[in-house]
Coordinates of C-alpha atoms in Angstrom, one line a residue:
M1 CA 49.8 -23.5 21.4
S2 CA 47.5 -23.0 18.4
P3 CA 46.9 -19.4 17.3
A4 CA 44.0 -17.6 18.7
S5 CA 40.7 -17.3 16.7
P6 CA 40.5 -14.3 14.6
A7 CA 37.2 -13.5 16.1
T8 CA 38.7 -13.1 19.6
A9 CA 42.4 -12.5 19.2
P10 CA 43.6 -9.0 20.1
T11 CA 45.0 -7.0 17.1
G12 CA 47.4 -4.6 18.8
R13 CA 46.5 -0.9 18.6
E14 CA 43.3 -1.7 16.8
G15 CA 41.7 -3.4 19.8
P16 CA 39.8 -6.6 19.7
A17 CA 38.7 -8.0 16.3
E18 CA 35.1 -7.8 15.4
P19 CA 33.0 -10.7 16.8
A20 CA 32.1 -13.4 14.4
D21 CA 28.4 -12.8 14.8
D22 CA 28.8 -9.1 14.0
R23 CA 30.8 -10.0 10.8
G24 CA 28.1 -12.4 9.8
A25 CA 25.4 -9.7 10.3
R26 CA 27.4 -7.3 8.2
R27 CA 27.8 -9.9 5.4
R28 CA 24.1 -10.6 5.5
A29 CA 23.4 -6.9 5.2
R30 CA 25.7 -6.5 2.3
R31 CA 24.1 -9.5 0.5
A32 CA 20.7 -8.0 1.1
Q33 CA 21.9 -4.7 -0.4
D34 CA 23.5 -6.5 -3.3
R35 CA 20.2 -8.3 -4.1
E36 CA 18.3 -5.1 -4.0
I37 CA 20.7 -3.3 -6.2
L38 CA 20.7 -6.1 -8.7
A39 CA 16.9 -6.4 -8.6
L40 CA 16.6 -2.8 -9.7
A41 CA 19.7 -2.5 -11.9
L42 CA 19.3 -5.5 -14.1
P43 CA 15.8 -4.7 -15.4
A44 CA 16.9 -1.0 -15.7
L45 CA 19.8 -2.1 -17.9
G46 CA 17.5 -4.0 -20.1
S47 CA 15.1 -1.0 -20.6
L48 CA 18.1 1.3 -21.2
V49 CA 19.5 -1.0 -23.9
A50 CA 16.0 -1.3 -25.5
E51 CA 15.7 2.4 -26.0
P52 CA 18.4 2.8 -28.8
L53 CA 17.0 -0.2 -30.5
F54 CA 14.1 1.9 -31.8
L55 CA 16.6 4.0 -33.9
M56 CA 18.6 0.9 -34.9
A57 CA 15.4 -0.8 -36.2
D58 CA 14.5 2.3 -38.2
S59 CA 18.0 2.6 -39.5
A60 CA 18.1 -1.0 -40.6
M61 CA 14.9 -0.8 -42.5
I62 CA 15.3 2.7 -44.0
G63 CA 18.8 1.8 -45.1
H64 CA 17.2 -0.5 -47.7
L65 CA 15.3 2.4 -49.1
G66 CA 18.4 4.3 -50.2
T67 CA 21.3 6.4 -49.0
P68 CA 19.4 9.7 -49.2
Q69 CA 16.7 8.3 -46.9
L70 CA 19.2 6.9 -44.5
A71 CA 21.0 10.3 -44.4
G72 CA 17.7 12.1 -43.8
L73 CA 17.0 9.7 -40.9
G74 CA 20.4 10.5 -39.4
V75 CA 19.7 14.2 -39.4
A76 CA 16.2 13.9 -38.1
A77 CA 17.1 11.3 -35.4
A78 CA 19.9 13.5 -34.1
L79 CA 17.5 16.4 -33.7
L80 CA 14.8 14.3 -32.1
T81 CA 17.3 12.6 -29.7
T82 CA 18.6 16.1 -28.6
F83 CA 15.0 17.4 -28.0
V84 CA 14.0 14.4 -25.9
N85 CA 17.3 13.9 -24.0
V86 CA 17.4 17.5 -22.8
F87 CA 14.3 16.6 -20.8
V88 CA 15.6 13.4 -19.2
F89 CA 15.2 15.3 -15.9
L90 CA 11.5 14.2 -16.1
A91 CA 12.7 10.7 -15.2
Y92 CA 15.4 11.7 -12.7
A93 CA 13.5 14.3 -10.7
T94 CA 10.3 12.2 -10.6
T95 CA 12.2 9.2 -9.4
A96 CA 13.7 11.1 -6.5
A97 CA 10.4 12.7 -5.5
V98 CA 8.4 9.5 -5.7
A99 CA 11.0 7.4 -3.9
R100 CA 11.0 9.9 -0.9
S101 CA 7.2 9.5 -0.5
V102 CA 7.5 5.7 -0.8
G103 CA 10.1 5.8 2.0
A104 CA 7.7 7.9 4.1
R105 CA 5.1 5.2 3.4
D106 CA 2.8 7.6 1.7
H107 CA 2.0 5.9 -1.6
A108 CA -0.8 8.3 -2.4
A109 CA 1.6 11.3 -2.2
A110 CA 4.1 9.3 -4.3
I111 CA 1.7 8.7 -7.2
R112 CA 0.3 12.3 -6.9
Q113 CA 3.9 13.6 -7.4
G114 CA 4.4 11.2 -10.2
M115 CA 1.2 12.5 -11.9
D116 CA 2.5 16.0 -11.6
G117 CA 5.6 14.9 -13.4
I118 CA 3.5 13.3 -16.2
W119 CA 1.4 16.5 -16.6
L120 CA 4.6 18.5 -16.8
A121 CA 5.8 16.1 -19.5
I122 CA 2.6 16.6 -21.5
L123 CA 2.9 20.4 -21.3
L124 CA 6.6 20.3 -22.4
G125 CA 5.7 17.8 -25.2
A126 CA 2.9 20.0 -26.5
A127 CA 5.2 23.0 -26.5
L128 CA 7.9 21.1 -28.5
L129 CA 5.3 19.8 -30.9
V130 CA 3.9 23.2 -31.9
T131 CA 7.5 24.6 -32.1
V132 CA 9.2 21.8 -34.1
V133 CA 6.6 21.0 -36.8
P134 CA 6.6 24.4 -38.4
T135 CA 10.3 24.9 -38.1
A136 CA 11.4 21.5 -39.3
P137 CA 12.8 22.7 -42.7
A138 CA 14.9 25.4 -41.0
L139 CA 16.2 23.0 -38.4
V140 CA 17.2 20.5 -41.0
E141 CA 18.9 23.2 -43.1
A142 CA 20.8 24.5 -40.0
F143 CA 22.0 21.0 -39.4
G144 CA 23.6 20.9 -42.8
A145 CA 21.6 18.2 -44.5
S146 CA 22.4 17.8 -48.2
A147 CA 19.8 18.7 -50.9
T148 CA 19.0 15.0 -51.5
A149 CA 18.7 14.1 -47.8
A150 CA 16.8 17.2 -46.6
P151 CA 13.3 16.3 -47.9
H152 CA 13.5 12.9 -46.2
A153 CA 14.8 14.5 -43.0
V154 CA 11.9 17.0 -42.9
T155 CA 9.3 14.3 -43.5
Y156 CA 10.7 12.1 -40.8
L157 CA 11.1 14.9 -38.3
R158 CA 7.6 16.4 -38.8
I159 CA 5.9 13.1 -38.4
S160 CA 8.1 11.8 -35.5
T161 CA 7.6 15.1 -33.6
L162 CA 4.0 13.9 -33.1
G163 CA 5.5 11.3 -30.8
I164 CA 7.5 13.7 -28.7
P165 CA 4.7 14.1 -26.1
A166 CA 4.5 10.3 -25.8
M167 CA 8.3 10.0 -25.4
L168 CA 8.3 12.6 -22.6
V169 CA 5.4 10.9 -20.9
V170 CA 7.3 7.7 -21.0
L171 CA 10.3 9.4 -19.4
A172 CA 8.1 10.8 -16.5
A173 CA 6.2 7.5 -16.0
T174 CA 9.4 5.5 -16.0
G175 CA 10.5 7.8 -13.2
V176 CA 7.3 7.1 -11.3
L177 CA 7.8 3.4 -11.5
R178 CA 11.5 3.6 -10.6
G179 CA 10.6 5.7 -7.6
L180 CA 8.1 3.0 -6.6
Q181 CA 11.1 0.6 -6.7
D182 CA 9.7 -1.1 -9.9
T183 CA 12.2 -1.4 -12.8
R184 CA 10.7 -4.5 -14.3
T185 CA 7.5 -2.9 -15.7
P186 CA 9.6 -0.4 -17.8
L187 CA 11.6 -3.3 -19.1
V188 CA 8.5 -5.1 -20.2
V189 CA 7.1 -2.0 -21.8
A190 CA 10.4 -1.2 -23.6
I191 CA 10.5 -4.8 -25.1
G192 CA 6.9 -4.5 -26.1
G193 CA 7.4 -1.1 -27.7
F194 CA 10.5 -2.3 -29.6
T195 CA 8.6 -5.3 -30.9
A196 CA 5.6 -3.2 -32.0
N197 CA 8.0 -0.7 -33.6
V198 CA 9.6 -3.4 -35.7
A199 CA 6.3 -4.8 -36.8
L200 CA 4.7 -1.5 -37.7
N201 CA 7.8 -0.3 -39.6
A202 CA 7.8 -3.5 -41.6
L203 CA 4.1 -3.1 -42.3
F204 CA 4.3 0.6 -43.4
I205 CA 7.6 0.4 -45.2
Y206 CA 7.3 -2.9 -47.1
G207 CA 3.6 -3.8 -46.8
L208 CA 2.1 -0.3 -47.6
D209 CA 5.1 1.1 -49.5
A210 CA 5.0 4.2 -47.4
G211 CA 8.8 4.8 -47.3
I212 CA 10.5 6.9 -44.7
A213 CA 7.1 8.4 -43.7
G214 CA 5.8 4.9 -42.9
S215 CA 8.8 4.3 -40.7
A216 CA 8.1 7.6 -38.8
W217 CA 4.4 6.7 -38.4
G218 CA 5.3 3.2 -37.1
T219 CA 7.6 4.7 -34.5
V220 CA 5.0 7.3 -33.4
L221 CA 2.3 4.7 -32.9
A222 CA 4.7 2.5 -30.9
Q223 CA 5.7 5.4 -28.7
W224 CA 2.1 6.4 -28.0
G225 CA 1.3 2.7 -27.3
M226 CA 4.1 2.7 -24.7
A227 CA 2.8 5.9 -23.2
A228 CA -0.8 4.5 -23.0
V229 CA 0.5 1.4 -21.2
Y230 CA 2.4 3.5 -18.6
L231 CA -0.7 5.7 -18.1
V232 CA -2.9 2.7 -17.4
V233 CA -0.4 1.4 -14.9
V234 CA 0.0 4.8 -13.1
V235 CA -3.8 5.5 -13.1
R236 CA -4.5 2.0 -11.7
G237 CA -2.0 2.7 -8.9
A238 CA -3.6 6.1 -8.3
R239 CA -7.0 4.5 -7.9
T240 CA -5.6 1.8 -5.6
H241 CA -4.1 4.4 -3.2
G242 CA -6.7 7.1 -3.6
A243 CA -4.3 9.5 -5.3
V244 CA -5.6 12.6 -7.2
L245 CA -5.1 12.4 -11.0
R246 CA -6.0 16.0 -12.0
P247 CA -3.0 18.4 -12.5
S248 CA -1.8 20.4 -9.5
R249 CA -0.3 23.8 -10.5
A250 CA 1.9 23.8 -7.3
G251 CA 3.1 20.2 -8.0
I252 CA 3.9 21.0 -11.7
V253 CA 5.8 24.1 -10.7
A254 CA 7.7 22.2 -8.0
G255 CA 8.6 19.5 -10.5
A256 CA 9.8 22.2 -13.0
R257 CA 11.9 23.8 -10.3
A258 CA 13.5 20.5 -9.4
G259 CA 14.1 19.8 -13.0
V260 CA 15.9 23.1 -13.9
P261 CA 19.2 22.2 -12.2
L262 CA 19.2 18.8 -13.8
L263 CA 18.5 20.5 -17.2
V264 CA 21.6 22.7 -16.6
R265 CA 23.6 19.5 -15.8
T266 CA 22.3 17.7 -18.9
L267 CA 23.0 20.7 -21.2
S268 CA 26.5 21.1 -19.8
L269 CA 27.2 17.4 -20.5
R270 CA 25.8 17.7 -24.0
G271 CA 27.9 20.8 -24.5
I272 CA 31.0 18.8 -23.6
L273 CA 30.2 16.1 -26.1
L274 CA 29.4 18.5 -28.9
I275 CA 32.6 20.4 -28.3
A276 CA 34.6 17.2 -28.3
T277 CA 33.0 16.2 -31.7
A278 CA 33.7 19.7 -33.1
V279 CA 37.3 19.4 -32.1
A280 CA 37.6 15.9 -33.5
A281 CA 36.2 17.2 -36.8
R282 CA 39.1 19.7 -36.9
L283 CA 41.6 17.0 -36.5
G284 CA 40.7 15.3 -39.8
D285 CA 38.5 12.6 -41.3
T286 CA 40.5 9.7 -39.8
D287 CA 40.3 11.3 -36.3
I288 CA 36.6 12.1 -36.5
A289 CA 35.9 8.6 -37.7
A290 CA 37.8 7.1 -34.8
H291 CA 36.1 9.5 -32.4
Q292 CA 32.6 8.6 -33.5
I293 CA 33.3 4.9 -33.0
A294 CA 34.8 5.6 -29.6
L295 CA 31.8 7.7 -28.6
T296 CA 29.4 4.9 -29.7
L297 CA 31.3 2.4 -27.6
W298 CA 31.5 4.8 -24.6
T299 CA 27.7 5.4 -24.8
L300 CA 27.1 1.7 -24.9
L301 CA 29.3 1.2 -21.8
A302 CA 27.5 4.0 -20.1
F303 CA 24.2 2.0 -20.2
G304 CA 25.7 -0.6 -17.9
L305 CA 26.9 1.9 -15.4
D306 CA 23.8 4.0 -15.6
A307 CA 21.7 1.0 -14.5
I308 CA 23.4 1.0 -11.1
A309 CA 22.9 4.8 -10.9
I310 CA 19.2 4.3 -11.5
A311 CA 19.1 1.7 -8.6
G312 CA 20.9 4.4 -6.6
Q313 CA 18.3 7.0 -7.3
A314 CA 15.5 4.7 -6.2
I315 CA 17.2 3.3 -3.1
I316 CA 18.6 6.6 -1.8
G317 CA 15.4 8.5 -2.3
R318 CA 13.5 5.8 -0.4
C319 CA 16.0 5.7 2.5
L320 CA 15.9 9.5 2.9
G321 CA 12.1 9.6 2.8
A322 CA 12.1 7.0 5.6
N323 CA 14.5 9.2 7.7
D324 CA 17.1 6.5 7.4
A325 CA 20.2 8.6 7.0
E326 CA 22.6 5.8 7.9
G327 CA 20.9 3.5 5.5
A328 CA 21.4 6.0 2.8
R329 CA 25.1 6.3 3.6
A330 CA 25.5 2.6 3.7
A331 CA 23.7 2.2 0.4
C332 CA 26.0 4.9 -1.1
R333 CA 29.1 3.1 0.1
R334 CA 27.9 -0.2 -1.3
M335 CA 27.0 1.2 -4.7
V336 CA 30.3 2.9 -5.0
W337 CA 31.9 -0.5 -4.6
W338 CA 29.5 -1.8 -7.3
G339 CA 30.6 1.1 -9.5
V340 CA 34.3 0.3 -9.1
A341 CA 33.7 -3.4 -9.7
S342 CA 31.5 -2.8 -12.8
G343 CA 34.0 -0.4 -14.2
A344 CA 36.8 -2.9 -13.8
V345 CA 34.8 -5.6 -15.5
L346 CA 33.9 -3.3 -18.4
A347 CA 37.6 -2.3 -18.7
V348 CA 38.6 -6.0 -19.1
L349 CA 35.9 -6.5 -21.7
V350 CA 37.0 -3.5 -23.7
V351 CA 40.6 -4.7 -23.7
A352 CA 39.6 -8.3 -24.5
A353 CA 37.2 -7.3 -27.3
G354 CA 39.5 -4.6 -28.7
P355 CA 40.5 -6.6 -31.8
L356 CA 36.8 -7.5 -32.5
I357 CA 35.8 -3.8 -32.1
L358 CA 38.4 -2.7 -34.5
R359 CA 37.2 -5.2 -37.2
L360 CA 33.5 -4.7 -36.5
F361 CA 33.4 -0.9 -36.8
T362 CA 35.9 -0.1 -39.6
G363 CA 37.9 -1.7 -42.3
D364 CA 40.2 1.4 -42.7
P365 CA 43.7 0.6 -41.3
E366 CA 44.4 4.2 -40.5
V367 CA 41.2 4.5 -38.5
R368 CA 42.1 1.3 -36.7
D369 CA 45.5 2.7 -35.8
Q370 CA 43.9 5.9 -34.4
L371 CA 41.2 4.0 -32.5
L372 CA 43.3 1.4 -30.7
P373 CA 45.0 3.8 -28.2
V374 CA 41.6 5.4 -27.6
L375 CA 40.2 2.1 -26.6
W376 CA 43.0 1.8 -24.0
V377 CA 42.0 5.2 -22.7
I378 CA 38.4 4.2 -22.4
A379 CA 39.3 0.9 -20.7
V380 CA 41.7 2.5 -18.1
T381 CA 39.1 5.1 -17.1
Q382 CA 36.1 2.8 -16.7
P383 CA 36.5 2.3 -13.0
I384 CA 36.5 6.1 -12.6
A385 CA 33.4 6.3 -14.7
G386 CA 31.7 3.6 -12.6
V387 CA 32.1 5.7 -9.4
V388 CA 31.0 8.9 -11.2
F389 CA 27.8 7.3 -12.5
V390 CA 27.0 5.9 -9.1
L391 CA 27.6 9.2 -7.2
D392 CA 25.6 11.0 -9.9
G393 CA 22.7 8.6 -9.2
V394 CA 23.1 9.0 -5.4
L395 CA 22.9 12.8 -5.5
M396 CA 20.0 12.7 -7.9
G397 CA 18.1 10.3 -5.6
A398 CA 18.9 12.8 -2.8
G399 CA 17.4 15.6 -4.8
D400 CA 20.8 17.4 -4.8
G401 CA 20.2 18.9 -8.3
P402 CA 21.6 22.4 -7.6
Y403 CA 25.0 20.9 -6.6
L404 CA 25.0 18.6 -9.7
A405 CA 24.4 21.7 -11.9
R406 CA 27.3 23.6 -10.4
A407 CA 29.6 20.7 -10.5
M408 CA 28.9 20.1 -14.2
L409 CA 29.3 23.7 -15.1
L410 CA 32.7 23.6 -13.4
T411 CA 33.6 20.5 -15.3
L412 CA 32.6 22.2 -18.5
A413 CA 34.8 25.2 -17.7
L414 CA 37.8 22.9 -17.1
F415 CA 37.1 20.7 -20.2
V416 CA 36.6 23.4 -22.9
P417 CA 40.1 25.0 -22.8
A418 CA 41.8 21.6 -22.5
A419 CA 39.8 20.3 -25.6
L420 CA 40.5 23.4 -27.6
L421 CA 44.2 23.1 -26.9
V422 CA 44.4 19.6 -28.4
P423 CA 44.6 20.7 -32.1
T424 CA 46.7 23.8 -31.1
L425 CA 49.3 21.6 -29.5
G426 CA 49.3 19.1 -32.3
G427 CA 47.5 16.4 -30.3
G428 CA 45.3 13.8 -32.0
V429 CA 42.1 11.9 -31.1
T430 CA 43.9 10.1 -28.3
A431 CA 44.8 13.3 -26.6
L432 CA 41.2 14.4 -27.1
W433 CA 39.9 11.3 -25.4
W434 CA 42.3 11.8 -22.4
A435 CA 40.4 15.1 -22.0
I436 CA 37.0 13.4 -22.3
A437 CA 37.5 10.2 -20.3
G438 CA 40.4 11.4 -18.2
L439 CA 40.1 15.1 -17.3
M440 CA 36.3 15.4 -17.6
M441 CA 35.5 12.2 -15.7
T442 CA 38.2 12.9 -13.0
A443 CA 36.8 16.4 -12.5
R444 CA 33.4 14.8 -12.0
L445 CA 34.8 12.2 -9.6
V446 CA 36.4 14.9 -7.5
T447 CA 33.4 17.2 -7.3
L448 CA 30.9 14.4 -6.7
G449 CA 33.2 12.5 -4.3
L450 CA 33.7 15.6 -2.2
R451 CA 30.0 16.2 -2.0
A452 CA 29.4 12.6 -1.0
R453 CA 32.1 12.8 1.8
T454 CA 30.6 16.0 3.3
G455 CA 27.2 14.3 3.8
R456 CA 25.4 17.5 2.9
W457 CA 23.3 15.6 0.4
V458 CA 21.8 13.6 3.3
V459 CA 18.6 15.5 3.8
T460 CA 15.8 13.3 5.2
G461 CA 12.1 13.7 5.0
A462 CA 9.2 13.0 2.6
V463 CA 10.1 16.3 0.8
R464 CA 13.6 17.7 0.5
A465 CA 13.6 21.1 2.3

């Protein structure tokens, strides 16, 4: 007698197997989820990768002007990146709020909340502008710039600060479009902005012989051009859906309140990375060199994982806004699988590309010897990082910012003593990276995973109560 069909045969204590039509429905549902995740994540990945290309273009062109100019750019860019990245919550909080309203099928409310986020970005950008411009020399000096690099750093910082409001508007407007389930427009704008930046830098630096100041002006104009395009898109959507464009004090305050926990989370993460760099510097020149290369690679890998997190923010927010709690849980489960799979793929790529990475980034054999085991640490922990990024995005999309802040503060408290013990116990850069990619990411996995399992993040409705 032939064996019974798997669709109908009993399976002992587990009861009858799932009917074939049910399995087919589940497969079709998973495929639909996968298509939606990819449709959001792939363009998001492109726009994420395009962002650092601004700095790369500036570095490539300014590098031909001289070492002092390039050193000045390095100092100014580090300060600017810190100022802007601190306010990345403008994108995250706006995405969650807008996506909830989209799920509730209230596009007018979605765009109105998005406009409140943009107004908040303008206010914060103006505050930064009037603060940074007069204090630029003191900031550069505090950063430890050399006497030859400092004038160039001050010049670039003062001019580029004029673009900070535009950069923050871009963050908020990107959040609006992500919440509207549109990650393609940000990709197109990012590519256009990068192209304009390269052309303007070439014109000002080489055509007009404006030096580092010309590079800064080219970048500022490109950033304001991107902001203008975003504003046109959002205003057009507001008119289509009858949304109010004028600022709402209540909406701006609500956006700021939602952003504070995410600000705490971001500052805690920044603190971890700064402490890690400070510890690496104490280990010696070879260790800090290996650390900087590893950190650059780790940041690059994070772009790929963050793209899935962005898809998670948009999908989870929409599901909860539509009162679809089960849909939100199902999307979370599927994206966790994507996180594990993406992390595993990146791990294989890191191992396979290890020899190339060593040759590409350094010719110093001592740095290579220090870097090789660090690459293995990064590779081994990529699946963990994949799940962490996904859960981070899920909880952001759910508007669970206060928990994210508490979880990151706890992670910071665990990481600091472990990192400070590395030089005390005679550990090297590999031990430091076990603290970064091992301890820190595992702590985040535990805290975020526990939250996901409790289901307390599943709060439905157009506005999170």
